[in-house]
Tab-separated table of C-alpha atoms and ligand atoms in Angstrom:
chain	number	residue	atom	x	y	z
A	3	UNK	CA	6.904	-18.328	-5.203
A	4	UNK	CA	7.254	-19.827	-2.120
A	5	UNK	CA	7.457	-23.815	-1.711
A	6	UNK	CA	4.884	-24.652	1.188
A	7	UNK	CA	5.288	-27.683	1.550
A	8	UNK	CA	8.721	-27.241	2.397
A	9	UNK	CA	8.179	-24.059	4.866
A	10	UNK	CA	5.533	-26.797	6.783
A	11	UNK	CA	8.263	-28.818	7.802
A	12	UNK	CA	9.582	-26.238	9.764
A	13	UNK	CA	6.364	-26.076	11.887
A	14	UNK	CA	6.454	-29.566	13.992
A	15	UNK	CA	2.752	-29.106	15.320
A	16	UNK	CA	1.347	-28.712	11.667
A	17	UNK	CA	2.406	-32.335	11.173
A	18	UNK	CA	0.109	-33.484	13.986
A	19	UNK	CA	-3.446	-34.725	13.901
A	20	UNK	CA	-6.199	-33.551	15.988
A	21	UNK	CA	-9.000	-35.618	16.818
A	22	UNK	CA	-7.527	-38.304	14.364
A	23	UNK	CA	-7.589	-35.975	11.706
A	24	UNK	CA	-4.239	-33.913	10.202
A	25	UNK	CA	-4.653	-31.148	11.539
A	26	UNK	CA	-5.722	-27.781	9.945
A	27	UNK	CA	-4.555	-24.319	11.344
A	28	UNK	CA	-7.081	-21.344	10.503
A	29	UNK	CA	-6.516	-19.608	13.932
A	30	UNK	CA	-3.824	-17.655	12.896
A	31	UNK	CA	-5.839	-14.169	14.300
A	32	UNK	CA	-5.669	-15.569	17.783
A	33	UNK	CA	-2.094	-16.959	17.951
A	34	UNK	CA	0.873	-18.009	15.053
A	35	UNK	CA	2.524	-21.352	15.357
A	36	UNK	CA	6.160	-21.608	15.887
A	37	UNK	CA	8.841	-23.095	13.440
A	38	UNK	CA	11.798	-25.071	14.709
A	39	UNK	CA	14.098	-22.761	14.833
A	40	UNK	CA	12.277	-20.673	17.399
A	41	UNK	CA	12.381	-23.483	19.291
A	42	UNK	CA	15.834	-24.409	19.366
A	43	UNK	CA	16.859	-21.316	20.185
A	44	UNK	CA	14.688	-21.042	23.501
A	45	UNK	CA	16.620	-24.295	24.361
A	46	UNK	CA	19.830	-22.944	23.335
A	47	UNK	CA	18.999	-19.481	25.801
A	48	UNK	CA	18.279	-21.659	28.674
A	49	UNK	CA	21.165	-24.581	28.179
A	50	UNK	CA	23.519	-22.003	27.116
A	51	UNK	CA	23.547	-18.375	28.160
A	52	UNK	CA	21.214	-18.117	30.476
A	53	UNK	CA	21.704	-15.365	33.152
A	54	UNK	CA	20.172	-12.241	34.648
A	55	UNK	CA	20.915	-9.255	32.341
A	56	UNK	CA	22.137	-5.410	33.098
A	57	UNK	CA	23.826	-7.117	36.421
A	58	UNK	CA	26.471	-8.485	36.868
A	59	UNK	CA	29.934	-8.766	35.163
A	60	UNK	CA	30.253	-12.180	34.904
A	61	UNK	CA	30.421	-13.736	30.977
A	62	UNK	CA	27.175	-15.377	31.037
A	63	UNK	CA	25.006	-11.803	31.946
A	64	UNK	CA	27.001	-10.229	29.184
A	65	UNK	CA	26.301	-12.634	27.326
A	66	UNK	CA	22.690	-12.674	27.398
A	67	UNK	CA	22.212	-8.888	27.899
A	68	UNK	CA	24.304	-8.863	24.547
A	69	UNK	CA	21.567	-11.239	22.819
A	70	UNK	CA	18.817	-8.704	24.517
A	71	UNK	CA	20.084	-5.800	23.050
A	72	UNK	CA	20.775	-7.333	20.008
A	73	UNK	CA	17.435	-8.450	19.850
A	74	UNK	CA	16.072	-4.948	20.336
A	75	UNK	CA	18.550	-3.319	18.025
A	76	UNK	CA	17.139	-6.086	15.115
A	77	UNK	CA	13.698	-5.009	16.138
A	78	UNK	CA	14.635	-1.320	15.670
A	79	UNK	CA	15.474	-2.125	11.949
A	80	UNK	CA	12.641	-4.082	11.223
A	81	UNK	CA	10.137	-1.508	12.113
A	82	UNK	CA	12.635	1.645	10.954
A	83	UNK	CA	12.486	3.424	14.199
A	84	UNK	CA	14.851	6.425	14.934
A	85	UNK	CA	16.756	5.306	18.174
A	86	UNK	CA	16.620	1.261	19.670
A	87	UNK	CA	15.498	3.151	22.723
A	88	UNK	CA	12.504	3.852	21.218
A	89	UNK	CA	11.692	-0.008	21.547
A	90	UNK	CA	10.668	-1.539	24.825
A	91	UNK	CA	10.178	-5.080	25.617
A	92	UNK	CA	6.501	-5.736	26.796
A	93	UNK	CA	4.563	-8.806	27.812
A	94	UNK	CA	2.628	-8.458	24.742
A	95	UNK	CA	0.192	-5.723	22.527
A	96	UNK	CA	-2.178	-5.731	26.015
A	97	UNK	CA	0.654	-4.561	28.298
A	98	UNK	CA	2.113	-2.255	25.762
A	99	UNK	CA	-1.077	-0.412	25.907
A	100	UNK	CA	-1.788	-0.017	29.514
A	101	UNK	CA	1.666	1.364	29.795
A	102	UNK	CA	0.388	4.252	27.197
A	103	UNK	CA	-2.995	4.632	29.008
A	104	UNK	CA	-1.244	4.381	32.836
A	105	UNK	CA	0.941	7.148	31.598
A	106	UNK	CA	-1.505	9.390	29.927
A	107	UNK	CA	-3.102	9.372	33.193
A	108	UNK	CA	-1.132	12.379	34.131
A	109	UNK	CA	-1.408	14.150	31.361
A	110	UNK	CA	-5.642	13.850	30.388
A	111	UNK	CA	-7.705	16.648	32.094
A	112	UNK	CA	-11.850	16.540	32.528
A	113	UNK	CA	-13.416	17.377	29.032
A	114	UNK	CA	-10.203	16.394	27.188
A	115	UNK	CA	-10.614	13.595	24.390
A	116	UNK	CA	-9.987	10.277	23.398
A	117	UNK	CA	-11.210	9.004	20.067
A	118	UNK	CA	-11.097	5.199	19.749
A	119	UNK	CA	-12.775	3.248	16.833
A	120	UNK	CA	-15.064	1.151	16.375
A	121	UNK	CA	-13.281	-1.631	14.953
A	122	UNK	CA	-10.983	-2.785	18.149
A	123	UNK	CA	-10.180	-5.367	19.806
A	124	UNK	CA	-11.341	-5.274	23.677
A	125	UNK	CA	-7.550	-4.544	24.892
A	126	UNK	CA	-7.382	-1.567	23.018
A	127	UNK	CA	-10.832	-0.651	24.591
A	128	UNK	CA	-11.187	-0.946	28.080
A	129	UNK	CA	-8.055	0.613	28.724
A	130	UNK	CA	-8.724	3.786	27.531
A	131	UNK	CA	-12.182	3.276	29.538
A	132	UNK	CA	-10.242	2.978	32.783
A	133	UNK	CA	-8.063	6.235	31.973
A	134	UNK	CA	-11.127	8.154	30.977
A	135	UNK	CA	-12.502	7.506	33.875
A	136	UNK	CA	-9.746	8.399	35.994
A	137	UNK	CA	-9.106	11.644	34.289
A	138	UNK	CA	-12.403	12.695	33.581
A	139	UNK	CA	-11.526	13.047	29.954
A	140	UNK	CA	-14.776	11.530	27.141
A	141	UNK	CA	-13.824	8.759	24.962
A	142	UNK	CA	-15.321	9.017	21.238
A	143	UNK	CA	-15.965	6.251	18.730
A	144	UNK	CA	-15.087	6.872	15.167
A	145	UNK	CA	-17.827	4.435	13.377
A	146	UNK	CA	-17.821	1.877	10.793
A	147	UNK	CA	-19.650	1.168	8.151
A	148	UNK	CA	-21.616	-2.555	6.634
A	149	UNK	CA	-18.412	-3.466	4.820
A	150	UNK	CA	-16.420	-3.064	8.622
A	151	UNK	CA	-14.575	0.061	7.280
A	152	UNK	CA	-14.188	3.409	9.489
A	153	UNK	CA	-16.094	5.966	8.213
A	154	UNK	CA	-13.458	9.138	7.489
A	155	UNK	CA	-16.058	11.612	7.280
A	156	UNK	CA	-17.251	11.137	10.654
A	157	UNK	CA	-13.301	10.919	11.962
A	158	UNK	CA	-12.830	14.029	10.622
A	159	UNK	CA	-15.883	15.506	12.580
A	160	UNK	CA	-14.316	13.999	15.706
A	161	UNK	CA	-11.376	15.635	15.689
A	162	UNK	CA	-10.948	18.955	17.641
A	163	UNK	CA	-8.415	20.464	20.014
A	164	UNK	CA	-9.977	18.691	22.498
A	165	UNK	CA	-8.878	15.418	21.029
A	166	UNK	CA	-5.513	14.531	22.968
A	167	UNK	CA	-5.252	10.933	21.531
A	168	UNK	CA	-6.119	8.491	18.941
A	169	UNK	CA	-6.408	5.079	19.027
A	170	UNK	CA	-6.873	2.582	15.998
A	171	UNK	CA	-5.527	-0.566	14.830
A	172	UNK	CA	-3.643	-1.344	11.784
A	173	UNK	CA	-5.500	-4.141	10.984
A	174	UNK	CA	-8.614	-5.330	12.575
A	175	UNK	CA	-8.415	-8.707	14.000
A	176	UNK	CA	-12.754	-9.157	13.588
A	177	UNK	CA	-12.825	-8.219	10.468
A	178	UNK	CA	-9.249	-7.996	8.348
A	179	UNK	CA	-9.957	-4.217	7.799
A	180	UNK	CA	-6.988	-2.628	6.988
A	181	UNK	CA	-7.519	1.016	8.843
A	182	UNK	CA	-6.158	4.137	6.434
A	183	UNK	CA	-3.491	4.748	9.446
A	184	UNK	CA	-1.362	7.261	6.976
A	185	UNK	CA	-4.404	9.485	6.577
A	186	UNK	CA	-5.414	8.852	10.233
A	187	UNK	CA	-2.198	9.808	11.587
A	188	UNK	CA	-1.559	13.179	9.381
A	189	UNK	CA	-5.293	14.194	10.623
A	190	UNK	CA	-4.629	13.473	14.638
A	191	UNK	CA	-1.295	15.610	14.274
A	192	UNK	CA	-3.229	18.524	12.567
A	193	UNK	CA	-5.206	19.437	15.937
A	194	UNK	CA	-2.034	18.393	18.133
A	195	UNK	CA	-3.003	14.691	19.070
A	196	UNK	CA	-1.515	11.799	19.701
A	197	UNK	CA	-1.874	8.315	17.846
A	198	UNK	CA	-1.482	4.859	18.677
A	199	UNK	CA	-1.619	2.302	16.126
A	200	UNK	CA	-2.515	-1.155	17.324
A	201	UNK	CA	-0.204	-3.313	15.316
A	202	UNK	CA	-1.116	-7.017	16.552
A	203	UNK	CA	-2.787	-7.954	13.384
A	204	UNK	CA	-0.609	-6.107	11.100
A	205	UNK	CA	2.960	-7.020	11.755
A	206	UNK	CA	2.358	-10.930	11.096
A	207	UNK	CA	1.438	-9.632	7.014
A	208	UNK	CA	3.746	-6.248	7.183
A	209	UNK	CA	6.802	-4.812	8.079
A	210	UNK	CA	5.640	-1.623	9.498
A	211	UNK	CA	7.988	1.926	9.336
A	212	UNK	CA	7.145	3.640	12.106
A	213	UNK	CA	8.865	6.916	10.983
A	214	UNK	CA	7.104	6.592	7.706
A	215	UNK	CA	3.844	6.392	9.137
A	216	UNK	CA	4.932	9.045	11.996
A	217	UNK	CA	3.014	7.312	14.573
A	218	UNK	CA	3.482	8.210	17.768
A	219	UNK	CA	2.772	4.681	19.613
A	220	UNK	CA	3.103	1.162	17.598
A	221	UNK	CA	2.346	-1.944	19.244
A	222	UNK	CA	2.554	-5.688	18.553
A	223	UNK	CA	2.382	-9.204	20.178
A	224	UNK	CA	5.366	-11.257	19.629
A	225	UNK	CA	3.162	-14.872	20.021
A	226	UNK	CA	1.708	-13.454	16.571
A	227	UNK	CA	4.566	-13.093	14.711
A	228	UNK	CA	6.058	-17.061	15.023
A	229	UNK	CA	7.576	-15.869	18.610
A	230	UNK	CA	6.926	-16.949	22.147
A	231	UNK	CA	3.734	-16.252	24.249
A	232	UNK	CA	4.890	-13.333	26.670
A	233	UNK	CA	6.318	-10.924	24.506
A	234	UNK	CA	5.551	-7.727	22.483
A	235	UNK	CA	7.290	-4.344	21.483
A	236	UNK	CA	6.042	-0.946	22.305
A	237	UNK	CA	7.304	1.688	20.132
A	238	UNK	CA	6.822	5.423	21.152
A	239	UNK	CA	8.901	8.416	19.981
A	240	UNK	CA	11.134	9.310	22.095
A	241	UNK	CA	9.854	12.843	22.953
A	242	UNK	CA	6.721	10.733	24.034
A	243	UNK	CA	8.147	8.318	26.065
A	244	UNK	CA	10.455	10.956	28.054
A	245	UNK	CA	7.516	12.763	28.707
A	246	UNK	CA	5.514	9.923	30.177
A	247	UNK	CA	6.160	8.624	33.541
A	248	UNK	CA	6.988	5.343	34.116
A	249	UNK	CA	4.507	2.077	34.718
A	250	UNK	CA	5.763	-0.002	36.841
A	251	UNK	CA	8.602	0.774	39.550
A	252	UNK	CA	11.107	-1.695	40.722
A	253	UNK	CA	14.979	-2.821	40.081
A	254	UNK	CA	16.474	-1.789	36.600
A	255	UNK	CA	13.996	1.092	35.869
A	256	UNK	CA	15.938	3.883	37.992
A	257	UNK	CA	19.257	5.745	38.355
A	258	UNK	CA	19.853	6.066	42.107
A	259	UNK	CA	17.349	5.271	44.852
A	260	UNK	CA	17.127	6.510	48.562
A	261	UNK	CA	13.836	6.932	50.556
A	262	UNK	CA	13.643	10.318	49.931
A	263	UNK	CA	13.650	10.501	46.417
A	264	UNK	CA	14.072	8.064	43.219
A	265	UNK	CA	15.455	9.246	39.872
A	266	UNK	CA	14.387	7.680	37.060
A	267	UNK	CA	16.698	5.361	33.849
A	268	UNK	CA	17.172	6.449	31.049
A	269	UNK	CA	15.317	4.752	27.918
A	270	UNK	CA	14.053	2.368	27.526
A	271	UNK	CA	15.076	1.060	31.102
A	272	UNK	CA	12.939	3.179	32.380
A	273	UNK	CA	9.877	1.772	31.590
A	274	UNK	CA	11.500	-2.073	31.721
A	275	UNK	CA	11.235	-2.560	35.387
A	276	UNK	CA	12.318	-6.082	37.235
A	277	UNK	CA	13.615	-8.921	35.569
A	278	UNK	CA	12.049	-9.431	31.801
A	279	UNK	CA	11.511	-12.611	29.347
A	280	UNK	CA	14.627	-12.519	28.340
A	281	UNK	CA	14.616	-15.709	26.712
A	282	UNK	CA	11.042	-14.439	24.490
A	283	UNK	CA	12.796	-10.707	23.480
A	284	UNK	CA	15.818	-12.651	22.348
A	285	UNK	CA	14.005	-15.226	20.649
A	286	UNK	CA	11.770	-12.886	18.922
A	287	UNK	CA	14.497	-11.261	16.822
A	288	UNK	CA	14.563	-14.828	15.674
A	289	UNK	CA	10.973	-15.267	15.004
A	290	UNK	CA	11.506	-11.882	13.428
A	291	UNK	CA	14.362	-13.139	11.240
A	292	UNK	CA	12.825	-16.219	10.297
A	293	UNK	CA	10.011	-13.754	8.737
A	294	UNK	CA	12.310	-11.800	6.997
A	295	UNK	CA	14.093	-14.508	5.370
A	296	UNK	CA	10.645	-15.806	4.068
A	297	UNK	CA	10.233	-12.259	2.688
A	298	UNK	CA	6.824	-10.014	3.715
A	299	UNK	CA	5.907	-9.905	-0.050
A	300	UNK	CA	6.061	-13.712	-0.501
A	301	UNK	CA	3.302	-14.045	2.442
A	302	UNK	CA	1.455	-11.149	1.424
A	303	UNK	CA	1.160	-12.811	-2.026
A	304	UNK	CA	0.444	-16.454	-0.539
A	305	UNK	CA	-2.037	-15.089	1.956
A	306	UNK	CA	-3.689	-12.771	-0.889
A	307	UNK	CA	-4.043	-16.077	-2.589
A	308	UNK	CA	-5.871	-17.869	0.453
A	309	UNK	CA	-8.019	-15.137	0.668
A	310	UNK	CA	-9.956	-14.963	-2.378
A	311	UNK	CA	-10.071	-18.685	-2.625
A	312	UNK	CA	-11.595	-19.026	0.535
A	313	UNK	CA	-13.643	-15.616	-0.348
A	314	UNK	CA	-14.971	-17.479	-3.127
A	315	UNK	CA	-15.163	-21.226	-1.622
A	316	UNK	CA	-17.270	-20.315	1.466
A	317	UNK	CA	-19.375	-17.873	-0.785
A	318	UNK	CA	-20.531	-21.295	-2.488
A	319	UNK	CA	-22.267	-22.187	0.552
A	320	UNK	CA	-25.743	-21.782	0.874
A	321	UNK	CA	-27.116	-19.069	3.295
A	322	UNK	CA	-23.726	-17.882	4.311
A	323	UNK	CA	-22.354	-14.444	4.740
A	324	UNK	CA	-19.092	-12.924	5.331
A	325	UNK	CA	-18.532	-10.113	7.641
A	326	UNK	CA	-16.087	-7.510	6.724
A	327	UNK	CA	-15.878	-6.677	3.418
A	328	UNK	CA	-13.743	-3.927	3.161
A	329	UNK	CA	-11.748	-3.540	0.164
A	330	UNK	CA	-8.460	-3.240	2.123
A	331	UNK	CA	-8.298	-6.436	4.012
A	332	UNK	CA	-5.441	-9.492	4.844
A	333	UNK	CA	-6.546	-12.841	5.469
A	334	UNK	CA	-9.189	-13.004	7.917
A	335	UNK	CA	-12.290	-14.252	7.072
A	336	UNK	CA	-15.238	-13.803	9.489
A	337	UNK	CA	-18.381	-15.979	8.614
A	338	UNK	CA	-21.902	-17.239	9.589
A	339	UNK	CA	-24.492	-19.463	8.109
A	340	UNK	CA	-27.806	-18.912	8.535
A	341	UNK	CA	-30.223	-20.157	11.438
A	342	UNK	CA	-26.925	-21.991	12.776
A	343	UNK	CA	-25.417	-20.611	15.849
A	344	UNK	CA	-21.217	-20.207	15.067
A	345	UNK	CA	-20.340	-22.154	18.128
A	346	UNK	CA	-22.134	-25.332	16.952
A	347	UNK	CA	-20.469	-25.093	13.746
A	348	UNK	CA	-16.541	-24.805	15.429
A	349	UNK	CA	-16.982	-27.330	17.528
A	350	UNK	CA	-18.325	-29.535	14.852
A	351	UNK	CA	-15.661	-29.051	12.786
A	352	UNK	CA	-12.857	-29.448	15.093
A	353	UNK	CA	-13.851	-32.900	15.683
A	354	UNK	CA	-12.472	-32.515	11.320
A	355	UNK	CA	-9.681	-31.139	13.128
A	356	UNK	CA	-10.038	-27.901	11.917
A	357	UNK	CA	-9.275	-24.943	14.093
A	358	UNK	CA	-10.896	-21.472	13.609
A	359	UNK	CA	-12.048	-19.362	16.064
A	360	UNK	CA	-15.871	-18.832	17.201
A	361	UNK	CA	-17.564	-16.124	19.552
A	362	UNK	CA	-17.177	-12.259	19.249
A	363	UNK	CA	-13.267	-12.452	18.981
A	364	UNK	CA	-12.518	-9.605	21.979
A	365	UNK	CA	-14.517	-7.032	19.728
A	366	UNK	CA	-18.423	-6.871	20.850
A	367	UNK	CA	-18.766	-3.903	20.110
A	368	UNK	CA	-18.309	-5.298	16.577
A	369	UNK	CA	-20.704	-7.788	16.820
A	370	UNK	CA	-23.340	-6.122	18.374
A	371	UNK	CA	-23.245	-3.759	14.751
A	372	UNK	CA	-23.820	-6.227	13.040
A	373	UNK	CA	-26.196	-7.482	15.526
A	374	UNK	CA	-24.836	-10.981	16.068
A	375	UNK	CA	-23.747	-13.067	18.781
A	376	UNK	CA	-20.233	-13.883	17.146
A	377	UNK	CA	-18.851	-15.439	14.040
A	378	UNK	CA	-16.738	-17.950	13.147
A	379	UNK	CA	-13.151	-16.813	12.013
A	380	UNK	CA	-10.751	-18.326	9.529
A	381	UNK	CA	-7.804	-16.421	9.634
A	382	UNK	CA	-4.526	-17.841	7.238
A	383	UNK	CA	-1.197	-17.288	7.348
A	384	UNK	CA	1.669	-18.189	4.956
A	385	UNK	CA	1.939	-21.604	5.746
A	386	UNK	CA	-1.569	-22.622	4.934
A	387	UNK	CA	-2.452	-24.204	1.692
A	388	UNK	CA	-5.809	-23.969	-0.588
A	389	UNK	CA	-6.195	-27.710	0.207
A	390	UNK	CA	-6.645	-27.035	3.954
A	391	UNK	CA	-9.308	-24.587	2.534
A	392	UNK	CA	-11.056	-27.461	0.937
A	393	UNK	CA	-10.838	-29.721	4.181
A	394	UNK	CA	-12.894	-26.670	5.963
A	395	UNK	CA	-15.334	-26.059	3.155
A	396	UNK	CA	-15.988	-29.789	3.474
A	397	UNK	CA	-16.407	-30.025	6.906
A	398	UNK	CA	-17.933	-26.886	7.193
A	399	UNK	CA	-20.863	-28.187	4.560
A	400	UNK	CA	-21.147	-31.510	6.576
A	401	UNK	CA	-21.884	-29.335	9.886
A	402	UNK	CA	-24.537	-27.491	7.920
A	403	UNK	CA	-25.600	-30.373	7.105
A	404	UNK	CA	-26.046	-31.721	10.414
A	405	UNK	CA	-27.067	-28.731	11.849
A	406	UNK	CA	-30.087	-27.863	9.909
B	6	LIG	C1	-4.454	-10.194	19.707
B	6	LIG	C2	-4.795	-8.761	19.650
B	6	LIG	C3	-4.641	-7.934	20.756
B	6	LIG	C4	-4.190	-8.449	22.106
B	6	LIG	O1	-2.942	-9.028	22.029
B	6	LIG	P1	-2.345	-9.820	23.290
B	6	LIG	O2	-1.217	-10.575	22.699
B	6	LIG	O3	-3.446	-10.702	23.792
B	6	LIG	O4	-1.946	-8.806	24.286
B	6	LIG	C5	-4.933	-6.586	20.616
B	6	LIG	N1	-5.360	-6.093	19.451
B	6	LIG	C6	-5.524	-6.850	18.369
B	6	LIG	C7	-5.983	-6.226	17.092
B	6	LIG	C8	-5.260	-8.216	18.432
B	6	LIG	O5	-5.435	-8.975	17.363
């Protein structure tokens, strides 16, 4: 078992209070905290290393395009993919994305398909909107059910030799579905399609293997995962990603430029273009260590553990209901009480200083199935304890209270 108390202290800002009060974490879905040793070592980048990398000669950009590739190569193992090219540094699980959409641009045609599901977040929407509309090609929605799970039956339907790509995530961030991306996957490849897996929610509770799963895309935010704001991974197979043209052009992305013509990097540099966070890629093989050394089956159990207590603590509250009830789910709980509007409740309780999220959490499409404006969110991670549970469940009665 893990010894919380003891992982806390490696997490300055948990220590804090917020509005006088110690302050309680639940917003886990929208952003991890950051232990110390994340920290230090965006210090140690900048006081000690720091330098433009894939330039020059000198020690120092050897240095740090050393720790880069490092970084990448650590990222490689943790998600099993084939070749370290196959990972490129993005801004986050948005960009990673639009550089799949941008580059399916040139391959959609009018009456092609996209199949998207129900269950996403807005960035793994609107992007697909965009390319549909440039292309011409229809997007489909595979639908959900009461409990928030995606309805197999009616994925299966979907799927033709139209369909050209699919797009799900691993774990919805609404909701704490976890989609059945194995079955998914197999399914898409049957009629010759492509599939991304949105991994933002997933990789904080999982170690994903990408060859395992034989997704095509994988993508994940590194500010989600205890790393810094500004960084993600895109995976793609290789095959994929040499057959989609680049996203952005600039310096470091080609081979040899004249105004004629431009030939293109190799892998992954070809899709890296200008001058990256080199600090955040580095310091998310930490963040990515520090995980590890915690152990993915020590936070699945703790989390499993703040789940059903909070399942069960919340359900002891009169007149509320929990969205997202699939049997498959991490630790995201999505809530509203009766008559009371989610907002009022958040903001009451953060004067508690308790943090959850409130509104339709980038998925309307979400809450307009269930017909509500938004919910409120609790979403744990490993470093939250059933006594912060009890702090909410308090302050979440006195709102009620208050409210009604
Ligand atoms: C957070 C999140 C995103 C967007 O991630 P960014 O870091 O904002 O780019 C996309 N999908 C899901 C499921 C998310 O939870």
């Amino acid at each position: 078992m893990l010894d919380i108390q003891k992982i806390r202290t490696d997490f300055p800002i948990l220590s804090q209070k917020v509005n006088g009060k110690p302050l309680v974490y639940f917003d886990n879905g929208a952003t991890s905290q950051k232990p110390q040793i994340v920290l230090d070592a965006i210090t140690k980048y900048y006081s000690e290393i720091n330098a433009n990398i894939h330039r020059g000669v000198h020690t120092l950009s050897q240095l740090a395009t050393d720790a880069y590739e490092e970084s990448r190569k650590k990222i490689q193992t943790h998600i099993n993919a084939k070749f370290s090219h196959e990972v490129l540094f993005t801004s986050g699980t948005t960009h990673g994305i639009n550089l799949v959409t941008n580059g399916f641009g040139s391959i959609l045609k009018p009456g092609d398909e996209v199949l998207v599901s129900a269950l996403e977040h807005h960035s793994n929407i609107v992007p697909w909107q965009m390319l549909c509309e440039k292309t011409g090609a229809t997007l489909k929605v595979i639908p959900m059910d009461e409990n928030g799970e995606l309805i197999m039956l009616e994925y299966d339907k979907l799927l033709s030799e139209k369909t050209k790509i699919v797009t799900v995530n691993h774990i919805s961030n609404a909701l704490g579905t976890i989609n059945p991306i194995e079955y998914m996957t197999e399914k898409a490849h049957e009629v010759g399609a492509a599939i991304l897996i949105d991994g933002a929610q997933a990789t904080p509770h999982l170690k994903p293997d990408v060859q395992e799963l034989d997704c095509d895309f994988y993508v994940f935010s590194g500010h989600k995962i205890c790393g810094p704001t500004g960084t993600g991974i895109l995976y793609g197979k290789e095959e994929w990603l040499n057959k989609l043209p680049p996203y952005q052009g600039g310096g470091e992305m080609i081979k040899e430029v004249t105004f004629e013509k431009t030939t293109y990097a190799d892998l992954p540099h070809k899709f890296e273009a200008g001058t990256p966070n080199i600090a955040g890629g580095i310091v998310l093989g930490v963040a990515i260590d520090y995980l590890n050394k915690i152990g993915f089956e020590n936070i699945q159990q703790q989390e499993k553990e703040l789940l059903e207590y909070g399942t069960k603590r919340l359900l002891e509250i009169d007149g509320l209901k929990i969205y997202g009830t699939s049997k498959e789910k991490t630790s995201v709980i999505s809530f509203n009480i009766d008559g009371i509007h989610p907002y009022d409740i958040g903001t009451i309780i953060d004067k508690q200083g308790i943090a959850v999220r409130t509104g339709h959490h980038c998925a309307q499409p979400i809450m307009n199935f269930f017909g509500i404006p938004g919910t409120i969110r609790a979403s744990f991670s490993f470093y939250n304890t059933k006594e912060e549970i009890d702090l909410m469940i308090e302050a979440v009665k006195k709102a009620q209270r208050m409210l009604s």
